[in-house]
Coordinates of C-alpha atoms and ligand atoms in Angstrom, one line a residue:
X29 CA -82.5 6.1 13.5
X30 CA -80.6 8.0 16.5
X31 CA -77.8 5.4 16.1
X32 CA -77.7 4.6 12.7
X33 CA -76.2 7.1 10.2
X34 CA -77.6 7.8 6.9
X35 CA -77.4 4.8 4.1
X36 CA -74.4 5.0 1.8
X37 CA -72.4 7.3 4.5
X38 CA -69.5 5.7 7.2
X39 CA -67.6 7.0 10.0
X40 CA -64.1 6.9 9.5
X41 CA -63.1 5.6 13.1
X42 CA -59.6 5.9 14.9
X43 CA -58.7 2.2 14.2
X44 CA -58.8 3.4 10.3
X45 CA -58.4 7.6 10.2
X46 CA -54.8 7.1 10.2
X47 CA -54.9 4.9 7.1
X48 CA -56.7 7.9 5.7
X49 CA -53.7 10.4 6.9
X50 CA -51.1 8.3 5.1
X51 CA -52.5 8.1 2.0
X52 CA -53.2 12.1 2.2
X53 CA -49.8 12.5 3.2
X54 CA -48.4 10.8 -0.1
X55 CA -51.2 12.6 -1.7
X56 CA -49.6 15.9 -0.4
X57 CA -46.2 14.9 -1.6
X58 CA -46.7 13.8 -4.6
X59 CA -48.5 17.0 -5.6
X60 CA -45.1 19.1 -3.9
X61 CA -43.4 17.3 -6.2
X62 CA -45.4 18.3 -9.4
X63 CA -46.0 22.0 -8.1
X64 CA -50.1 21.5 -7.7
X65 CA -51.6 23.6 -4.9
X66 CA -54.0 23.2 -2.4
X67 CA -57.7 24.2 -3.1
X68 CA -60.4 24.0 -0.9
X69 CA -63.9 25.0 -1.6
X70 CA -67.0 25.0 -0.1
X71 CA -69.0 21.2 0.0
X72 CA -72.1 23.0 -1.4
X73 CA -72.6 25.2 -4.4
X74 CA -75.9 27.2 -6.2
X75 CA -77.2 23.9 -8.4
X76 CA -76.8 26.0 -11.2
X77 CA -73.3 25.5 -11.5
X78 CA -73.4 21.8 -11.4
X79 CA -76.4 21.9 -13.9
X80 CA -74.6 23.6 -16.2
X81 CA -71.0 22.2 -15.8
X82 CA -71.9 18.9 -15.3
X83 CA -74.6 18.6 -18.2
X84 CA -78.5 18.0 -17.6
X85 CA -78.2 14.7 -19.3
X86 CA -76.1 12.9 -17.2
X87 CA -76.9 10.5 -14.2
X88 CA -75.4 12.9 -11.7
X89 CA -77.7 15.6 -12.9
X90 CA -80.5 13.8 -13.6
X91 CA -80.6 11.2 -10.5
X92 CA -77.9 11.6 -7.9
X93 CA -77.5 15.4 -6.5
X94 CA -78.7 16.1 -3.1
X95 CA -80.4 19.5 -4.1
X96 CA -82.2 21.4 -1.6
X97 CA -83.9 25.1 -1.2
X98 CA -82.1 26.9 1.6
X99 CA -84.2 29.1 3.8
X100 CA -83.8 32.3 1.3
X101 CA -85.4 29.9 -1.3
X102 CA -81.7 29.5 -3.1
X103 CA -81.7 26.3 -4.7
X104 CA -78.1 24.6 -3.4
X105 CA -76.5 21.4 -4.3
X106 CA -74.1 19.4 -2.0
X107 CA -71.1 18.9 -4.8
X108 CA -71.3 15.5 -6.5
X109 CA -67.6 16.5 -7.7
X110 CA -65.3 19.3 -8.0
X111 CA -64.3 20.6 -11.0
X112 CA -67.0 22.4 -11.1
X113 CA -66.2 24.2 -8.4
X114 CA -62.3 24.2 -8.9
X115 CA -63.7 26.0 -12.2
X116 CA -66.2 28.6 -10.7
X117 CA -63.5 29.5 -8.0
X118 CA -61.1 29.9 -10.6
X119 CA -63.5 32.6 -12.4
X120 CA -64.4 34.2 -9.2
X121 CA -60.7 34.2 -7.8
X122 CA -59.4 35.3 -11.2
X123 CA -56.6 32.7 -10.9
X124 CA -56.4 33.1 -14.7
X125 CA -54.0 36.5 -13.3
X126 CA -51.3 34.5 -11.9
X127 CA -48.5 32.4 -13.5
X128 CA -50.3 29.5 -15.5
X129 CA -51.2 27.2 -16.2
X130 CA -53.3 27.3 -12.5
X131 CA -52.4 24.2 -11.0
X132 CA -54.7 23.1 -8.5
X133 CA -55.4 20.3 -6.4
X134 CA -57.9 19.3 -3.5
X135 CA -59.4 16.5 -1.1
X136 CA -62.6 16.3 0.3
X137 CA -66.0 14.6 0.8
X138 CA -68.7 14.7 -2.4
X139 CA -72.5 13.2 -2.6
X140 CA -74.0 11.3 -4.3
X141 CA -77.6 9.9 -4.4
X142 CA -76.0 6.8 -5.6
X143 CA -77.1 2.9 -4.5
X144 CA -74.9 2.1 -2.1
X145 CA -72.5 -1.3 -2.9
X146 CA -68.6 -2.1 -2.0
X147 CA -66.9 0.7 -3.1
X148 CA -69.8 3.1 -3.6
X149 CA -71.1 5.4 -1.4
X150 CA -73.5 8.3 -0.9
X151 CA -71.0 10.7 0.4
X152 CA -67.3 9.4 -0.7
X153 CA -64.3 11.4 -0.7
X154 CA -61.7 12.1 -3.8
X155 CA -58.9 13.4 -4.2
X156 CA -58.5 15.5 -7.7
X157 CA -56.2 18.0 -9.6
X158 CA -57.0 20.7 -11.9
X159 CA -54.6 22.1 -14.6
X160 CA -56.2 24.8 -15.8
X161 CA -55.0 27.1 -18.7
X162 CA -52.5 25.0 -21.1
X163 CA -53.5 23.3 -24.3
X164 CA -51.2 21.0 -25.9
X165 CA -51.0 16.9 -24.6
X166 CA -47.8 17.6 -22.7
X167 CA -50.3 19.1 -19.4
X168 CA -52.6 15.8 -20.6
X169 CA -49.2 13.5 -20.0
X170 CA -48.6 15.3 -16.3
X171 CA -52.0 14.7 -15.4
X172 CA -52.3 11.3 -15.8
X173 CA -48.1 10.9 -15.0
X174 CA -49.4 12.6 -11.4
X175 CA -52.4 10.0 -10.8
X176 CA -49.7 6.6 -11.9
X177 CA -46.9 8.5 -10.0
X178 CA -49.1 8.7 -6.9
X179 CA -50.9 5.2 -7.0
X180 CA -46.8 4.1 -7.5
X181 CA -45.9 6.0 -4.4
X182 CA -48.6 3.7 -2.6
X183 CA -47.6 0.2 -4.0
X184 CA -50.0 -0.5 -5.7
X185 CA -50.0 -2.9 -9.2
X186 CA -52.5 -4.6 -11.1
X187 CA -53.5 -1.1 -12.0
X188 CA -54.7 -0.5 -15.7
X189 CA -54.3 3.0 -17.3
X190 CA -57.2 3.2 -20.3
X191 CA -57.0 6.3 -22.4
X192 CA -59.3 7.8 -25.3
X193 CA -60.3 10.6 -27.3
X194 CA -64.0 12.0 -27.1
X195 CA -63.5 14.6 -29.6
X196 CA -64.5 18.4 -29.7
X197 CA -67.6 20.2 -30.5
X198 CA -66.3 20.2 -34.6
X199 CA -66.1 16.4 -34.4
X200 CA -67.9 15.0 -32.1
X201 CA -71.8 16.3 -34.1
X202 CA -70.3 13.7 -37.2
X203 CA -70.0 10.8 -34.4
X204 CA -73.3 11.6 -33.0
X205 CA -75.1 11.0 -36.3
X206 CA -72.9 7.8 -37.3
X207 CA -73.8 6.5 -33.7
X208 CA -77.5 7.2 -34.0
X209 CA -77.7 5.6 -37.3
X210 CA -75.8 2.5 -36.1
X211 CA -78.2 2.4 -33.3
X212 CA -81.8 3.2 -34.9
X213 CA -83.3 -0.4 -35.8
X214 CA -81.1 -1.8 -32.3
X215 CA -83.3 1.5 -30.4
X216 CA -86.1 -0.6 -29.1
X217 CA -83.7 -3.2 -27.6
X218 CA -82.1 -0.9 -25.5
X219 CA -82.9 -0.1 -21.7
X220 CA -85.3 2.7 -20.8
X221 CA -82.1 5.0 -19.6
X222 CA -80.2 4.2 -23.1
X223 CA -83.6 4.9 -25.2
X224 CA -83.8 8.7 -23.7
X225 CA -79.8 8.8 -24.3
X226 CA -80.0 8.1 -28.1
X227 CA -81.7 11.6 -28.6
X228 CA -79.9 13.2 -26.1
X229 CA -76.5 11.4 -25.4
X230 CA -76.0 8.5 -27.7
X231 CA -72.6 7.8 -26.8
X232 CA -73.7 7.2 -23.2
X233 CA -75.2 4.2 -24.5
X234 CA -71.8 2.7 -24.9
X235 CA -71.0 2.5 -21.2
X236 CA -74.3 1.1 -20.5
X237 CA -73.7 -1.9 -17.8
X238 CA -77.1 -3.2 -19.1
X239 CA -76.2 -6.5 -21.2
X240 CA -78.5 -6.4 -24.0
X241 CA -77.4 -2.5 -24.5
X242 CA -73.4 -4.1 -24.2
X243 CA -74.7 -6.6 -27.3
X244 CA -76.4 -4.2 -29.5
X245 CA -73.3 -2.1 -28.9
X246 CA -71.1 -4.2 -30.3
X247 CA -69.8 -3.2 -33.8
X248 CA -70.5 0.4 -33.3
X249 CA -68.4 3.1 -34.8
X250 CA -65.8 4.8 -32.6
X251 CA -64.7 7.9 -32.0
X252 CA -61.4 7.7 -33.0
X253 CA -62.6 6.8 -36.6
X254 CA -64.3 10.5 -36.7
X255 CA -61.6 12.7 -35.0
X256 CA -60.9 16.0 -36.8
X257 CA -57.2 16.7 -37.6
X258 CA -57.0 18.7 -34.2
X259 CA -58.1 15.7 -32.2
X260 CA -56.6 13.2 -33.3
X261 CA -53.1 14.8 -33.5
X262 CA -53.7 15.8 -29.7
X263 CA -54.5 12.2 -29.0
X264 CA -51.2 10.8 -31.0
X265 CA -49.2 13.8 -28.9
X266 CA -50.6 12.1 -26.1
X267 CA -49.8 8.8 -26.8
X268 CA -46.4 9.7 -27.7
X269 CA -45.4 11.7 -24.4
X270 CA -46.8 8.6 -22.5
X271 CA -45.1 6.1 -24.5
X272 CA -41.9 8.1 -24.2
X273 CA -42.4 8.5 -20.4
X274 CA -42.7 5.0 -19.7
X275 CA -46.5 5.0 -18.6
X276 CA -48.2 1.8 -20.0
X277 CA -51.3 2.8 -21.4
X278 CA -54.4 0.8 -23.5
X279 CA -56.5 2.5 -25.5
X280 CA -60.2 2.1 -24.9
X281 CA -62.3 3.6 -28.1
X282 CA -65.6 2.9 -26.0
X283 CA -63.6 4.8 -22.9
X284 CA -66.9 7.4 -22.5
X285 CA -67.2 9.1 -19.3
X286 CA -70.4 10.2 -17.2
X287 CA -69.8 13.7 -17.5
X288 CA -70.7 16.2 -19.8
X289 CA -67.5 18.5 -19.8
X290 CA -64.9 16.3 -21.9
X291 CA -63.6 17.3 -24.8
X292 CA -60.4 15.1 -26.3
X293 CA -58.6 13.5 -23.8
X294 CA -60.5 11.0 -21.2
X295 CA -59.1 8.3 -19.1
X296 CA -59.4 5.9 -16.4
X297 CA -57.4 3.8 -14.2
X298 CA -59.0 0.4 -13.1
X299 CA -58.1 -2.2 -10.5
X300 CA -60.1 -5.2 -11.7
X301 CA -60.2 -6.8 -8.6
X302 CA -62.4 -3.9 -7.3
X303 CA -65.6 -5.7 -9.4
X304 CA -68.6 -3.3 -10.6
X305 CA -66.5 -0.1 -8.5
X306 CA -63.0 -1.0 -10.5
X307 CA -62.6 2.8 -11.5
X308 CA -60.1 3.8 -9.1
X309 CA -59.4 7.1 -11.1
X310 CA -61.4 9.2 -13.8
X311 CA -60.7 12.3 -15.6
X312 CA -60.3 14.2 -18.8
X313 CA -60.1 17.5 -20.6
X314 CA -62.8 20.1 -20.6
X315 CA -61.8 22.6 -22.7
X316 CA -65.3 23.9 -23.2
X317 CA -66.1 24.2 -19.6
X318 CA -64.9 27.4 -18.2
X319 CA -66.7 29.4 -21.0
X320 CA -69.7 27.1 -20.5
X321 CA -69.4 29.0 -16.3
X322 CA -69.0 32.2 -18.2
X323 CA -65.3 32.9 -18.6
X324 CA -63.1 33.1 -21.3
X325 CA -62.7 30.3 -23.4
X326 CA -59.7 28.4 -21.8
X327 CA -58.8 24.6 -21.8
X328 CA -58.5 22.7 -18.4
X329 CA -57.9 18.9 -17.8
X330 CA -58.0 17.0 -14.5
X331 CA -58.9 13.7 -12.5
X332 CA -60.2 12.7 -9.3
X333 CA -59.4 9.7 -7.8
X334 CA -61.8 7.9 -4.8
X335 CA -59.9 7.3 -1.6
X336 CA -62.4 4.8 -0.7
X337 CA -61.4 2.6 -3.2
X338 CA -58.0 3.3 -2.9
X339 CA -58.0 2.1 0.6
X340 CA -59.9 -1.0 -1.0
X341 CA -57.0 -1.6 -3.3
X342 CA -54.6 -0.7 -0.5
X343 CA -56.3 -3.3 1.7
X344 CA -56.6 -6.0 -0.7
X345 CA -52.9 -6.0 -1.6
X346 CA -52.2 -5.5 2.1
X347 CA -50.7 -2.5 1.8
X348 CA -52.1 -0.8 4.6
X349 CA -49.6 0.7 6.9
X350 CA -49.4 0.0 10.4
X351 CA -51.0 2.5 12.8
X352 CA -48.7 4.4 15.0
X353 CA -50.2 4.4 18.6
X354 CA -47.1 5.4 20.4
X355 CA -46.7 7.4 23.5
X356 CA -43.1 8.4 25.2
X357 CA -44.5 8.7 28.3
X358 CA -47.5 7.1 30.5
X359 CA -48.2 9.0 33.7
X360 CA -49.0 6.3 36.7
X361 CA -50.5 8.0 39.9
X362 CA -50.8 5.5 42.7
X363 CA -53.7 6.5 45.1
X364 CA -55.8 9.6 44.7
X365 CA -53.4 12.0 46.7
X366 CA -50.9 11.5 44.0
X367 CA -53.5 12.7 40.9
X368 CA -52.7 16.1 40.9
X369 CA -49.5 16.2 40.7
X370 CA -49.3 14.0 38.0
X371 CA -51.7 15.4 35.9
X372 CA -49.3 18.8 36.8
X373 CA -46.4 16.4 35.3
X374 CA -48.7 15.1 32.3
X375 CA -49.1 18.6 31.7
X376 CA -45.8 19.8 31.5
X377 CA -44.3 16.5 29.8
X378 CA -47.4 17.7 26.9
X379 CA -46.4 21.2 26.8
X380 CA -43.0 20.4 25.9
X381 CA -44.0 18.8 23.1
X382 CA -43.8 14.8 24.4
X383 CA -46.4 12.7 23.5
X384 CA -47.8 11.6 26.9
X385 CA -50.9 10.3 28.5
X386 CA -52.5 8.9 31.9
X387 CA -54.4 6.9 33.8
X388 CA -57.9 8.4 34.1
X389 CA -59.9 5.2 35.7
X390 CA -58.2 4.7 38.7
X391 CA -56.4 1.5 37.5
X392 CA -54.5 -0.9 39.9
X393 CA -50.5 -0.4 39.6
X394 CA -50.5 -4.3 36.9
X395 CA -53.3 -3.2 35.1
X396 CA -51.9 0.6 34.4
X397 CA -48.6 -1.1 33.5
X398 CA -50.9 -3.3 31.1
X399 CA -52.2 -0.1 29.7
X400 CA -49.2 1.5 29.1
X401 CA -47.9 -1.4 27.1
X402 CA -50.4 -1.4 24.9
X403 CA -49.9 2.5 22.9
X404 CA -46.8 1.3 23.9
X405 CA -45.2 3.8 25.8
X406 CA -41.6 4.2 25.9
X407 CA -41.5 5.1 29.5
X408 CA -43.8 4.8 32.8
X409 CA -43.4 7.5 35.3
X410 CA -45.0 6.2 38.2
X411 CA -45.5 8.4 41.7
X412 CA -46.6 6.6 44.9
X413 CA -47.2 7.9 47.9
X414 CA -43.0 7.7 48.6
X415 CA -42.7 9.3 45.3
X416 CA -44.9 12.1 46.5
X417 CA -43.4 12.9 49.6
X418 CA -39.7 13.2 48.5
X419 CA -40.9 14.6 45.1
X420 CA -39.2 12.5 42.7
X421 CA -41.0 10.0 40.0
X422 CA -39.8 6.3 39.4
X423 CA -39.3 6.4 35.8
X424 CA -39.4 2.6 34.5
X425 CA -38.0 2.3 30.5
X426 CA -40.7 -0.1 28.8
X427 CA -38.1 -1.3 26.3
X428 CA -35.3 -2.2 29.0
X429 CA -37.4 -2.6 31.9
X430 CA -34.6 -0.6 33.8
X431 CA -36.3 1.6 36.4
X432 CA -34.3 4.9 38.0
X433 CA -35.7 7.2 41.0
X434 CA -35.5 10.9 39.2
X435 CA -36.5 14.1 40.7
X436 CA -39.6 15.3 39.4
X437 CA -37.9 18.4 37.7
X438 CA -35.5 15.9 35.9
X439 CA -38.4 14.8 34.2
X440 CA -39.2 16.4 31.3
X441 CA -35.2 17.3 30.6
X442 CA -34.7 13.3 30.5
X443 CA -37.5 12.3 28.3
X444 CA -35.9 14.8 25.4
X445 CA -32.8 14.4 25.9
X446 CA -34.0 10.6 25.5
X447 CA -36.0 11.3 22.3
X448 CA -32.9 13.8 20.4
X449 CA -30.9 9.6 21.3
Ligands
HAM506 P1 -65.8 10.6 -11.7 O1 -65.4 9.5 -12.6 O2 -67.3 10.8 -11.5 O3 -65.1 11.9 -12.1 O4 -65.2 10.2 -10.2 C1 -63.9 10.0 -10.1 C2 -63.6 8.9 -9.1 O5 -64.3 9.1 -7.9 C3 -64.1 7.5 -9.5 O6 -63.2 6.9 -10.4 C4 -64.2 6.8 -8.2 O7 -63.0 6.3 -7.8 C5 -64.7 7.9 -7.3 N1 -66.1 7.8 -7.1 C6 -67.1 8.3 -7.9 N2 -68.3 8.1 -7.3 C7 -68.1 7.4 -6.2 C8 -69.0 6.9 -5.2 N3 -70.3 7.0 -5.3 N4 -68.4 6.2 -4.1 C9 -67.1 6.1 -4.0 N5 -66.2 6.6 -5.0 C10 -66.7 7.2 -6.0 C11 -65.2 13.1 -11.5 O8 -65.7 13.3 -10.4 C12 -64.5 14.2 -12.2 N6 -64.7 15.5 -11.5 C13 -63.0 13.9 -12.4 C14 -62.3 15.0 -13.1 C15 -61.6 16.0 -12.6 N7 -62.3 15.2 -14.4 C16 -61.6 16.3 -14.7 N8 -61.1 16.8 -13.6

């Protein structure tokens, strides 16, 4: 137990963090470019909110939040996603005051009580925006234009955009009906999970990845075919500011997402290659949500997209940039008298901003050389016992394998003078 960490959970380790920092870097850029800002709230919330927001029917709710009583008997849940916090911070902060729509974006880590597989885990990280505040499809076309424009920005292709409308409270009761009465005689057929979701959810029955619920699902009415005027000239807005923008979209009538928040607009982007986990990116409009957390009524639309699997995708395309290890400067003491001062030179070299490091393990002269080759390291300041006594350093270039005798206050002068080259 001691050296195993909990099932579903993985250390990101230095051979793969800096993977993780590119593709947060891009993510940074790309959300410069469409003026989202930074949000970061806490990783655990009262359950409350994620009851509510999230909906009691759904899996999350029902079988994958990590809920526990804190010591003043405050029931707390360790977020399973973040909208629901972008939304109650948005409420508490009174964003709503500034200019709007509030754009909003974040990355972090979120739980889930989920069975572990490629591409799943228990505590996964995504990165998601929030538009909060504007109605019409154009903030719909930005949010999904932000999610191609950044899996672009990567490299990646193969990637399928699928779009669909899940109505609004005025249409969606009229679906519900035609869908349980397309469903009644099929009921018994269906899964256990699928059974409880005809009463409940019946539309959740049409992303069932049980096979049997997939057959008796076929032929069943869609949504589209029961939009109200609203929704369905929303969805054709949408459609049109895509098709306009260039973004190559399909449209998915049985699209139906896992949470309970959407309204209209809901998409996904897949990369097939991914298997059971292909849903690189989900999202959707909730226009009913920030009233449902007690605020005015106001709409909002976001995604989140999982970094895991976007350093599967990454990986699989080899697309994975190469990790910078570089040093300018290796530090090479020859014999124990000679330590202090060049940890005194290691020092300064660092405090002038140059990447430097040294030997710690009392390495032969070869095998320090060997080590230094291998960050690489531009230079090798070595100080033997000569070195020491007339204080100078023999500075050897890795590149050119040119070596010059430098006083010791040369230095750090040299090496950036050599790094402005
Ligand atoms: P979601 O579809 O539940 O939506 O998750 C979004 C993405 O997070 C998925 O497409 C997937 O890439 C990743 N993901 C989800 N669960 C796991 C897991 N167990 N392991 C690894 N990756 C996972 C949401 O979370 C919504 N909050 C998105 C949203 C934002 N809708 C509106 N605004």
């Amino acid at each position: 137990m001691l050296t195993t960490g909990p099932r579903g959970t993985k250390d990101i380790l230095p051979d793969s963090s800096g993977h993780w920092q590119y593709v947060e870097k891009i993510i940074r850029e790309v959300c410069n470019n469409f003026a989202y800002q930074e949000i970061r709230t806490p990783v655990f919330e009262h359950t409350e909110l994620f009851l509510r927001g999230i909906g009691d029917t759904t899996d999350i709710v029902e079988k994958e939040m990590y809920t526990f009583t804190d010591r003043a008997k405050r029931s707390i849940t360790l977020r399973p996603e973040n909208t629901a916090s972008a939304v109650r911070s948005y409420l508490e902060n009174k964003l709503y005051s500034g200019p709007q729509p509030t754009k909003l974006f974040y990355i972090g880590p979120m739980f889930r009580y989920d069975r572990p597989q490629a591409g799943r885990y228990r505590q996964f990280h995504q990165f998601g925006i929030e538009a909060i505040g504007a109605q019409g499809p154009a903030i719909d076309a930005e949010v999904i234009s932000l999610a191609v424009a950044f899996l672009n920005k990567l490299g990646l292709s193969d990637l399928k955009l699928l779009i669909n409308s899940v109505g609004c409270p005025q249409c969606r009761p009229v679906y519900r009906a035609k869908l349980q009465e397309f469903f009644q005689d099929k009921r018994s057929h269906l899964c256990s999970d699928c059974q409880s979701r005809y009463d409940r959810n019946p539309m959740r029955i049409l992303d069932c990845k049980n096979e049997t619920c997939a057959e008796y699902s076929q032929g069943a009415p869609h949504m589209l075919d029961c939009l109200c005027e609203e929704c369905d000239s929303h969805f054709a807005g949408l459609q049109e500011l895509l098709t306009t923008a260039g973004i190559s979209f399909v449209i998915n009538p049985r699209l139906v997402r896992g949470l309970d928040y959407y309204t209209k607009t809901a998409f996904e982007i897949q990369y097939s290659p991914l298997g059971a986990q292909s849903a690189v990116c989900g999202g959707g409009r909730y226009d009913g949500l920030i009233a449902e957390c007690g605020g005015q009524p106001t709409p909002g639309i976001g995604f989140a997209i999982g970094i895991e699997r976007v350093l599967l995708a990454l990986e699989k395309q080899a697309l994975l940039p190469l990790i910078n290890t570089a040093i300018d400067v290796f530090v090479a003491p020859l014999g124990t008298e000679t330590r202090a001062v060049a940890f005194q030179l290691l020092t300064e070299l660092r405090y002038a901003g140059i990447a430097a490091d040294m030997d710690f393990m009392n390495r032969s002269l070869k095998a320090q050389m060997k080590y230094a080759n291998k960050y690489p390291a531009k230079f090798v300041a070595l100080i033997g016992e000569n070195e020491l006594a007339e204080q100078k350093v023999m500075l050897k270039n890795m590149e050119t394998g040119s070596q010059e005798l430098i006083a010791r206050t040369a230095l750090v002068p040299m090496i950036l003078e050599e790094m402005e080259k």
